PDB file of N, CA and C in Angstrom:
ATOM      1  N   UNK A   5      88.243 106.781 116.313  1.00 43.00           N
ATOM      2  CA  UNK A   5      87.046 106.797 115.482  1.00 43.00           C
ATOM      3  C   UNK A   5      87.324 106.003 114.208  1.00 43.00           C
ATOM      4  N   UNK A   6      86.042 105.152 113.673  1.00 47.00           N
ATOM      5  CA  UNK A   6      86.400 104.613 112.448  1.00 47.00           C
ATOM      6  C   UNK A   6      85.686 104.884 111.102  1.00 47.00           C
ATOM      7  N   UNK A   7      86.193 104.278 110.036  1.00 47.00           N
ATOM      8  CA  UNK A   7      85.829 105.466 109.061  1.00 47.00           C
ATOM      9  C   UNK A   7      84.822 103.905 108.585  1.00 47.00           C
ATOM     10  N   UNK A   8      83.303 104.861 108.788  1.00 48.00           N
ATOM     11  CA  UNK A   8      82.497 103.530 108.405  1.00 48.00           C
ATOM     12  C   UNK A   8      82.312 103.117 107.325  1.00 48.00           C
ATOM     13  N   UNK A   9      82.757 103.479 105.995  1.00 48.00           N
ATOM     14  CA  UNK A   9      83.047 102.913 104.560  1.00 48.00           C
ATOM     15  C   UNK A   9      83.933 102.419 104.576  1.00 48.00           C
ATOM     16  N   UNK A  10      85.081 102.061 105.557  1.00 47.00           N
ATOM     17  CA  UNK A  10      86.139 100.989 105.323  1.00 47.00           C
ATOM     18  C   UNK A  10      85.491  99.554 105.371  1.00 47.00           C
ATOM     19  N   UNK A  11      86.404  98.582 104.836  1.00 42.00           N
ATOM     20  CA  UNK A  11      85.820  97.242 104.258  1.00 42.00           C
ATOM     21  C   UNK A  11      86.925  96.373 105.408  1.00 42.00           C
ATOM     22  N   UNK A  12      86.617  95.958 106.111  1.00 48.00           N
ATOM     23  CA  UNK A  12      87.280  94.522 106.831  1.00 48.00           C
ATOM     24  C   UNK A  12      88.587  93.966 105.667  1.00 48.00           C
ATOM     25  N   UNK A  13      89.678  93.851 106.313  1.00 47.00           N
ATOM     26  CA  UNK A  13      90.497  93.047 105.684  1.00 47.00           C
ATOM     27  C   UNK A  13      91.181  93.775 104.567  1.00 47.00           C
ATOM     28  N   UNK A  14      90.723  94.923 103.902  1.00 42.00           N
ATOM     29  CA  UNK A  14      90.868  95.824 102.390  1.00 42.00           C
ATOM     30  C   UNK A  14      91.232  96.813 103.100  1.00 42.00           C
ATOM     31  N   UNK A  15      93.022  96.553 102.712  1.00 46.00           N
ATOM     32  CA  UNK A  15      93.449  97.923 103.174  1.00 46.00           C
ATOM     33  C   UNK A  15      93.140  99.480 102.605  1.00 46.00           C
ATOM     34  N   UNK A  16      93.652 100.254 102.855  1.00 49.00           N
ATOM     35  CA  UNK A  16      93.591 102.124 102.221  1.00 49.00           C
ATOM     36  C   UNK A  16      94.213 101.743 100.740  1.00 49.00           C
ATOM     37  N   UNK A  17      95.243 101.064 100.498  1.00 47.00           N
ATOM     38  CA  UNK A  17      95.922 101.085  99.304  1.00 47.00           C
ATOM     39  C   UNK A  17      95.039 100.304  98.476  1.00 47.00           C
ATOM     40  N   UNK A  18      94.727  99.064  99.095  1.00 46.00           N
ATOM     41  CA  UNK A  18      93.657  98.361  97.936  1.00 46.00           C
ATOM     42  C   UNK A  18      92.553  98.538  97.564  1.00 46.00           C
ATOM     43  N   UNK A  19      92.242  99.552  98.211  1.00 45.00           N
ATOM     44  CA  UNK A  19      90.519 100.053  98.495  1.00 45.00           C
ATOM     45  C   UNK A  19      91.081 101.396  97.487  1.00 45.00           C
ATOM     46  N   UNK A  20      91.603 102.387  97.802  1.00 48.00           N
ATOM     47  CA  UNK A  20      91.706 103.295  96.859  1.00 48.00           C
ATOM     48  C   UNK A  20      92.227 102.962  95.099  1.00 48.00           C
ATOM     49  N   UNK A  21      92.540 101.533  95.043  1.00 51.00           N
ATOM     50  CA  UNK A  21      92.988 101.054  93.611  1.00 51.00           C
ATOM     51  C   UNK A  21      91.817 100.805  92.920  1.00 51.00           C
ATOM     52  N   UNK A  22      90.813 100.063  94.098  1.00 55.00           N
ATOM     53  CA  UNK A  22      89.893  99.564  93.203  1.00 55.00           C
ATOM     54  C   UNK A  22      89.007 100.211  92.173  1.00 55.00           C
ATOM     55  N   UNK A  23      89.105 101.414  92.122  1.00 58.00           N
ATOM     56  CA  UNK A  23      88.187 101.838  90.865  1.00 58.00           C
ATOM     57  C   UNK A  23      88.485 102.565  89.666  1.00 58.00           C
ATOM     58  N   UNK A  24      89.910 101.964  89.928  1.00 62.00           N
ATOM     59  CA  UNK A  24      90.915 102.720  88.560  1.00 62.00           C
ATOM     60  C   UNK A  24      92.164 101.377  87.937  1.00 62.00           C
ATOM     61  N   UNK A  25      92.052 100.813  86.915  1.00 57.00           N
ATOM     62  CA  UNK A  25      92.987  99.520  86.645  1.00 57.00           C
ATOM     63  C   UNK A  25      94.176 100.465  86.318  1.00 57.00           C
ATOM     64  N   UNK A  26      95.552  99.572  86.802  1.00 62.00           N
ATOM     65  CA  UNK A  26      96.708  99.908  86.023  1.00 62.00           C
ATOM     66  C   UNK A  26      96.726  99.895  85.215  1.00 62.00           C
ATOM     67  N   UNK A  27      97.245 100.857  84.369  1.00 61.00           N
ATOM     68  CA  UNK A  27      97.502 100.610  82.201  1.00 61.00           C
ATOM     69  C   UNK A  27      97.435  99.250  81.967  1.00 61.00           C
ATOM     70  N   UNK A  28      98.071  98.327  83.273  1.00 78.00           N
ATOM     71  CA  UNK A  28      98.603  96.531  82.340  1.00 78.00           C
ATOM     72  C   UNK A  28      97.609  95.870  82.972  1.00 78.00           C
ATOM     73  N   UNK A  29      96.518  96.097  83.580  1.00 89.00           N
ATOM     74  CA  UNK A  29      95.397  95.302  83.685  1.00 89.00           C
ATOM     75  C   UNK A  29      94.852  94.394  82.907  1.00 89.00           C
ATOM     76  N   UNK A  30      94.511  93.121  83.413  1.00 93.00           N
ATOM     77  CA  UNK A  30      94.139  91.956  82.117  1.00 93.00           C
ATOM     78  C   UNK A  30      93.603  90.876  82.802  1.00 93.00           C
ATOM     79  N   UNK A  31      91.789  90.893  82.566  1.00 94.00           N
ATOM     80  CA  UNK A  31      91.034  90.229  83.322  1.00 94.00           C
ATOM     81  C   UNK A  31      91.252  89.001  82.402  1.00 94.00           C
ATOM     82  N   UNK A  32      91.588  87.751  83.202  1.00 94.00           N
ATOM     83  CA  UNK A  32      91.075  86.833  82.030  1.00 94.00           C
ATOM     84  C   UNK A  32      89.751  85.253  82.846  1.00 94.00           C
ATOM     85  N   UNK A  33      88.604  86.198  81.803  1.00 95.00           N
ATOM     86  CA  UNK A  33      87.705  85.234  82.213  1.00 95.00           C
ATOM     87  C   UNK A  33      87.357  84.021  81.513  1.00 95.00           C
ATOM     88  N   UNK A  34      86.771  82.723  82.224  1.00 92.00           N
ATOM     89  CA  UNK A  34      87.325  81.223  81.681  1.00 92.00           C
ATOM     90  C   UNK A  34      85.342  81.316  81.623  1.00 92.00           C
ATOM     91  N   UNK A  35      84.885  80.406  80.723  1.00 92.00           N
ATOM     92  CA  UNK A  35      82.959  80.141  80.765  1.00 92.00           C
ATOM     93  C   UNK A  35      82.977  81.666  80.660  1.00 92.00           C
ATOM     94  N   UNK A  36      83.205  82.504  79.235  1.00 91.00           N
ATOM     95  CA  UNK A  36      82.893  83.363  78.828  1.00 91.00           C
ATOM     96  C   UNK A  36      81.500  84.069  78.551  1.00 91.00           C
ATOM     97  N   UNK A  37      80.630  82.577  78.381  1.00 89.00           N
ATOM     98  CA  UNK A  37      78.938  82.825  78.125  1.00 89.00           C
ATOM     99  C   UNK A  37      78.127  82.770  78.864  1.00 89.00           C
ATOM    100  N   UNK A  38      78.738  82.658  80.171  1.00 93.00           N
ATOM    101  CA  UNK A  38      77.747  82.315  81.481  1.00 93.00           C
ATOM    102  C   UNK A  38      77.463  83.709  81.640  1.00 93.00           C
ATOM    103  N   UNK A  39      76.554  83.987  82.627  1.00 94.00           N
ATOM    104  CA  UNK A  39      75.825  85.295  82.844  1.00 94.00           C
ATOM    105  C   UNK A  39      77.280  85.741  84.261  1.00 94.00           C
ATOM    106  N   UNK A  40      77.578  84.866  85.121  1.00 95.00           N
ATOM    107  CA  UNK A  40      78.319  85.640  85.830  1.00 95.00           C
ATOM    108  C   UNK A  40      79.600  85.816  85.276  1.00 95.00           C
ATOM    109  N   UNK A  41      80.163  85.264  84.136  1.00 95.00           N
ATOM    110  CA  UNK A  41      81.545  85.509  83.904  1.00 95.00           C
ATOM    111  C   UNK A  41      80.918  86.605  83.227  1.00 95.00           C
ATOM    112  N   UNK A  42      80.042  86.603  82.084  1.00 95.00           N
ATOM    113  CA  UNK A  42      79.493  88.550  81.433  1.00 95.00           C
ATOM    114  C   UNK A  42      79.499  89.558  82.732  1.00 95.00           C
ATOM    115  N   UNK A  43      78.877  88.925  83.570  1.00 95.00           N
ATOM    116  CA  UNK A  43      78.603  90.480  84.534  1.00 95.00           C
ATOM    117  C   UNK A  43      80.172  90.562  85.556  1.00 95.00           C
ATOM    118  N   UNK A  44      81.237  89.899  85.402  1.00 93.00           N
ATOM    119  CA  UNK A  44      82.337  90.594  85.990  1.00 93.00           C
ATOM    120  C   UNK A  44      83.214  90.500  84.793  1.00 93.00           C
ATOM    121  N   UNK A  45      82.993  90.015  83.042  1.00 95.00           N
ATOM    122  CA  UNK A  45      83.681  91.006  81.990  1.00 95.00           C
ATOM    123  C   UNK A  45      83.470  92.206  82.126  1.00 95.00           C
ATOM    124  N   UNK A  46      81.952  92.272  82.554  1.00 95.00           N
ATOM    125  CA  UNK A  46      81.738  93.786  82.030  1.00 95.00           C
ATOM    126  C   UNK A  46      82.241  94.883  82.893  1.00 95.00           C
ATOM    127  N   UNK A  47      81.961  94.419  84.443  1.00 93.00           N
ATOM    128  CA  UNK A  47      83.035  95.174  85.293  1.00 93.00           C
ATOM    129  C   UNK A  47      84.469  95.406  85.180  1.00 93.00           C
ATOM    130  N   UNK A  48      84.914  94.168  84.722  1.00 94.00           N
ATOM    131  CA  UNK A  48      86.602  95.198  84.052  1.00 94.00           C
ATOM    132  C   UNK A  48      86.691  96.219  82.863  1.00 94.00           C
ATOM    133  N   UNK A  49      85.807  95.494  81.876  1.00 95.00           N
ATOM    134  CA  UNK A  49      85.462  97.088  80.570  1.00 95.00           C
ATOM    135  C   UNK A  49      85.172  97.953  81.246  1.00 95.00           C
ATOM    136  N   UNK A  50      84.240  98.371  82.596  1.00 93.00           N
ATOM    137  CA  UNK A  50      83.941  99.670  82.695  1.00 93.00           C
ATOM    138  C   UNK A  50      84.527 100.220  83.635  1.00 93.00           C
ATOM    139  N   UNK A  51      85.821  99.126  84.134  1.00 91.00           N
ATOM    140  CA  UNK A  51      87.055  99.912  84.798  1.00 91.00           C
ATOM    141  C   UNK A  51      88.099 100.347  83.563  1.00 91.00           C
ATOM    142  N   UNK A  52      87.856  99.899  82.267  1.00 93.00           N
ATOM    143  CA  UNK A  52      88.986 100.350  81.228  1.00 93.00           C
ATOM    144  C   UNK A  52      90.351  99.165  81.004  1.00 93.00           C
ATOM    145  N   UNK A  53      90.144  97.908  81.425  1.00 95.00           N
ATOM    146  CA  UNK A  53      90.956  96.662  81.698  1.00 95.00           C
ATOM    147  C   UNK A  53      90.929  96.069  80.377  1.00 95.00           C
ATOM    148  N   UNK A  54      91.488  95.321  80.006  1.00 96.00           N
ATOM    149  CA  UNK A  54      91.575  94.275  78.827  1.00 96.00           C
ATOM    150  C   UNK A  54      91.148  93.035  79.327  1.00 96.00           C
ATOM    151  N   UNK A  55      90.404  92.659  78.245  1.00 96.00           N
ATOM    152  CA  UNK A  55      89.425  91.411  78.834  1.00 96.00           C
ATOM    153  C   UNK A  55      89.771  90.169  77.861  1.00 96.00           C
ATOM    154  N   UNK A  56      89.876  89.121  78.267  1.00 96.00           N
ATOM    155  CA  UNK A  56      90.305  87.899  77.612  1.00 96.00           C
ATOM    156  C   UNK A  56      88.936  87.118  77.711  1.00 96.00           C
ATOM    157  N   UNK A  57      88.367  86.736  76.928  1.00 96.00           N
ATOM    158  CA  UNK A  57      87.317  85.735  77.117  1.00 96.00           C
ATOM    159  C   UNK A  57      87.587  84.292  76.428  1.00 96.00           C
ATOM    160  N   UNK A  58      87.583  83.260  77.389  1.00 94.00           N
ATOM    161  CA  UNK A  58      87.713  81.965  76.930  1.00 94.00           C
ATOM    162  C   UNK A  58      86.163  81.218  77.534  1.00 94.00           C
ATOM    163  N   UNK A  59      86.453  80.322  76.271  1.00 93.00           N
ATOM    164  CA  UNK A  59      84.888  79.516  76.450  1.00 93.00           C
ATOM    165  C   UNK A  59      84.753  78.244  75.416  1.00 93.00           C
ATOM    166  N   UNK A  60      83.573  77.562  75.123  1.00 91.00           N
ATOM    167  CA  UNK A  60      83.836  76.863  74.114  1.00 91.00           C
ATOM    168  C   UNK A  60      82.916  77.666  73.076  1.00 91.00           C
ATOM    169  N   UNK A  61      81.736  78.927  73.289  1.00 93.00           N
ATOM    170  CA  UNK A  61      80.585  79.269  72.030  1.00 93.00           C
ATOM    171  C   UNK A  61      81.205  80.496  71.412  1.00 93.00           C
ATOM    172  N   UNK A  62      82.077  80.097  70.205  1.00 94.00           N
ATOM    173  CA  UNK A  62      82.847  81.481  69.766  1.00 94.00           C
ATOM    174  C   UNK A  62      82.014  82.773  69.506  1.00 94.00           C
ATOM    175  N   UNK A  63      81.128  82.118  68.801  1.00 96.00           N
ATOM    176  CA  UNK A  63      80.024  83.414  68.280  1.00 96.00           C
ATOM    177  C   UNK A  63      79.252  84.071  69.735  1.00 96.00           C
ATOM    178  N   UNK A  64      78.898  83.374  70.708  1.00 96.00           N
ATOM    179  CA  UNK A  64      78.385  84.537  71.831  1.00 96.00           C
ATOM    180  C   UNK A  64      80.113  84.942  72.154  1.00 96.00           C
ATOM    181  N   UNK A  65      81.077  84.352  72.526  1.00 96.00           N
ATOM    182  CA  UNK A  65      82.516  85.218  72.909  1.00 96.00           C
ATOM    183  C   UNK A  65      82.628  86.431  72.546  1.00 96.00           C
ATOM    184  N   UNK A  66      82.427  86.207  70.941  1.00 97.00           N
ATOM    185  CA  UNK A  66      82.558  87.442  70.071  1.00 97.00           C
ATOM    186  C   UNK A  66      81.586  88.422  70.681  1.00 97.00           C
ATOM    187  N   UNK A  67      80.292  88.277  70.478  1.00 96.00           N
ATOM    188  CA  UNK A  67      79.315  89.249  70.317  1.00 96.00           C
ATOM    189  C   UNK A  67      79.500  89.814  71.738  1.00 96.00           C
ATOM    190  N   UNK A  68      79.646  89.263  72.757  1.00 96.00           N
ATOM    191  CA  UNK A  68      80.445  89.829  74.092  1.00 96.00           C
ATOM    192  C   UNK A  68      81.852  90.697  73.954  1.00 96.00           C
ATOM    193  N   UNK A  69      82.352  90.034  73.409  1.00 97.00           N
ATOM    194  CA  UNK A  69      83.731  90.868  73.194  1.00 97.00           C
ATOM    195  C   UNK A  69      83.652  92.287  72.820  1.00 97.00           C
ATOM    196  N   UNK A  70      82.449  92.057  71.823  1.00 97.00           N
ATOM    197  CA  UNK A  70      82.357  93.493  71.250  1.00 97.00           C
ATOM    198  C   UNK A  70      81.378  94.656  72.178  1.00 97.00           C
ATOM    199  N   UNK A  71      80.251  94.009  72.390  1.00 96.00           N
ATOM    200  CA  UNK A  71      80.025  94.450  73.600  1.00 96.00           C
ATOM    201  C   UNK A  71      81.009  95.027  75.117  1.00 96.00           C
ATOM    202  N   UNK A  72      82.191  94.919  74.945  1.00 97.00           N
ATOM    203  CA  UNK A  72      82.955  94.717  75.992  1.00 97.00           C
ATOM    204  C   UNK A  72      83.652  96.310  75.568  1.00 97.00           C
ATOM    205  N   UNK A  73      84.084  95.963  74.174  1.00 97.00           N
ATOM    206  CA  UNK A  73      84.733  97.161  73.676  1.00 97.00           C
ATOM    207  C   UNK A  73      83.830  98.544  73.908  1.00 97.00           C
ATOM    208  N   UNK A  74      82.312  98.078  73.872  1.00 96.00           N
ATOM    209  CA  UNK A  74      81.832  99.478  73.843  1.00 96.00           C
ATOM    210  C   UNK A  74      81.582 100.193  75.592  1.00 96.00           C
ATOM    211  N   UNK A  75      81.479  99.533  76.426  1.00 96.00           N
ATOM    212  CA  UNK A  75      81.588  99.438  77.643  1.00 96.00           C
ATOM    213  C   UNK A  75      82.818 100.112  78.225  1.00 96.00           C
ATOM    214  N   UNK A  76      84.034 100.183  77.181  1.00 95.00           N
ATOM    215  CA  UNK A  76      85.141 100.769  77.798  1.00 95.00           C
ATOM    216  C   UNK A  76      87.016  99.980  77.811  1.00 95.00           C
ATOM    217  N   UNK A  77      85.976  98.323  77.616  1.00 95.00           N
ATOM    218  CA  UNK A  77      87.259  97.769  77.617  1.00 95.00           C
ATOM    219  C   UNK A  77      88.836  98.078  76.970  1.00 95.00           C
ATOM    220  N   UNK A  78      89.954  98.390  77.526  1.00 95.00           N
ATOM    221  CA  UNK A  78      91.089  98.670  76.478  1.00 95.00           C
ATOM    222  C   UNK A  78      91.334  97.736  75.602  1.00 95.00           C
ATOM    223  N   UNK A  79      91.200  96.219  75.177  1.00 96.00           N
ATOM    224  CA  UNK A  79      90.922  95.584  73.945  1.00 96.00           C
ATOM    225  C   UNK A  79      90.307  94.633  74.902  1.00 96.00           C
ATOM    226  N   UNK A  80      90.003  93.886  73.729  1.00 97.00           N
ATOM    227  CA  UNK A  80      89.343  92.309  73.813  1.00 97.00           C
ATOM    228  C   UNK A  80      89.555  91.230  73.457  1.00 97.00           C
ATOM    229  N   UNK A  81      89.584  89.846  73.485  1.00 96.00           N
ATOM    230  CA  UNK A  81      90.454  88.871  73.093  1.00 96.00           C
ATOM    231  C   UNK A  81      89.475  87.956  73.551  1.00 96.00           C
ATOM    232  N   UNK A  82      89.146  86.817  72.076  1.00 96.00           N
ATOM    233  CA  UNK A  82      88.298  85.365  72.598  1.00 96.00           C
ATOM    234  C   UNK A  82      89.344  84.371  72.219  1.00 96.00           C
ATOM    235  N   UNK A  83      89.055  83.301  73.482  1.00 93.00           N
ATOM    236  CA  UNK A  83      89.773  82.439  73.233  1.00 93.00           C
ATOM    237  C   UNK A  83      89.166  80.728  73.314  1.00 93.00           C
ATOM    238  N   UNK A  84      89.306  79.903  72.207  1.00 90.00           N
ATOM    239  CA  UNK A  84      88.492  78.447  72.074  1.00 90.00           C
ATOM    240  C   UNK A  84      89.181  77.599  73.372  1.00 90.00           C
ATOM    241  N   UNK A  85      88.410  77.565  74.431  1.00 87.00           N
ATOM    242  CA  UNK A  85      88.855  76.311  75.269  1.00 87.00           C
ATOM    243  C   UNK A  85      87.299  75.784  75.838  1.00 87.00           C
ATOM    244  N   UNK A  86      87.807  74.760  75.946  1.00 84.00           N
ATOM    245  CA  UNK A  86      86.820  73.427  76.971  1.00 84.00           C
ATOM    246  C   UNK A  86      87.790  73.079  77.859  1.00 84.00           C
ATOM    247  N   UNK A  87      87.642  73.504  79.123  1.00 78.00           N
ATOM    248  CA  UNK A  87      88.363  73.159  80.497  1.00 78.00           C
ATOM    249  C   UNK A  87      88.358  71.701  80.564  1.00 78.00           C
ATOM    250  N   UNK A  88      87.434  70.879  79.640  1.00 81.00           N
ATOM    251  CA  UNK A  88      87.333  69.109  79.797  1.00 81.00           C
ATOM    252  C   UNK A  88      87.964  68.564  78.630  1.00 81.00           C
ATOM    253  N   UNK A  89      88.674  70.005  78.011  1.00 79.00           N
ATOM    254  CA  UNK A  89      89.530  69.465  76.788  1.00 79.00           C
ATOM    255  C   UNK A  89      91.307  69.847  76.821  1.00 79.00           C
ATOM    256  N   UNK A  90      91.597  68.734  77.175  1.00 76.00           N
ATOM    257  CA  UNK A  90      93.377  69.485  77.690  1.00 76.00           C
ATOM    258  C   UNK A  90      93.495  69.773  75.769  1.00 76.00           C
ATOM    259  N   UNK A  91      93.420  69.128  75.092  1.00 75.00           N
ATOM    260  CA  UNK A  91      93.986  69.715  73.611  1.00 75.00           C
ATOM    261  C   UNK A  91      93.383  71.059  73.196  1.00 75.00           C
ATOM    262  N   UNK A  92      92.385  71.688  73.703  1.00 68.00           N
ATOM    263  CA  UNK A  92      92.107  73.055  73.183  1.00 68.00           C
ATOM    264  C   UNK A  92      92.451  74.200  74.015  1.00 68.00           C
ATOM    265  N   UNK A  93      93.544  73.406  75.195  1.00 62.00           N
ATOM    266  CA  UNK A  93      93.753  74.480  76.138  1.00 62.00           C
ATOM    267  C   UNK A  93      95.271  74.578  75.741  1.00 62.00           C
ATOM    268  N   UNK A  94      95.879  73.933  74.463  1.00 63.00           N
ATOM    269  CA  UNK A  94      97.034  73.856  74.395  1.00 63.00           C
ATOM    270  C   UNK A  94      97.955  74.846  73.789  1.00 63.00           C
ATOM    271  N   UNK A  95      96.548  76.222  73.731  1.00 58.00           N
ATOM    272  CA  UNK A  95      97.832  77.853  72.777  1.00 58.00           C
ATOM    273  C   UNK A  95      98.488  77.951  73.825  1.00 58.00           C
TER     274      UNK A  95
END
């Protein structure tokens, strides 16, 4: 018999992780201001993850970031890059 909430390919161990991050969890999302990098920041804040946001619009980063914190995130972190800029990817 099979257990019909199992997921193809996602074992018992990875399937039972997914809705709890390790203490050292650390999402780091790149196009911080796009709507889909927000809607899977916000899924690691409301697993309790630390979220890195890189992008080039500091002020929406921020106002996300903080948003992020209230959601659950364990900290938050913006970071200035343009993926079409090797010199601002250079911390």
């Amino acid at each position: 018999m099979t257990d019909a909430t199992a997921v193809p390919g996602v074992s018992d161990a990875a399937a039972s992780r997914a809705g709890s991050p390790s203490p050292n969890e650390h999402w780091l999302v790149f196009g911080g201001s796009s709507a889909i990098a927000r809607a899977f920041a916000r899924e690691a804040a409301a697993r309790g993850a630390a979220v890195t946001l890189a992008g080039r619009d500091q002020d929406d980063l921020a106002a996300t970031a903080a948003d992020l914190k209230l959601r659950g995130a364990a900290s938050t972190r913006v970071l200035a890059c343009d993926a079409w800029d090797p010199a601002s990817r250079a911390e």
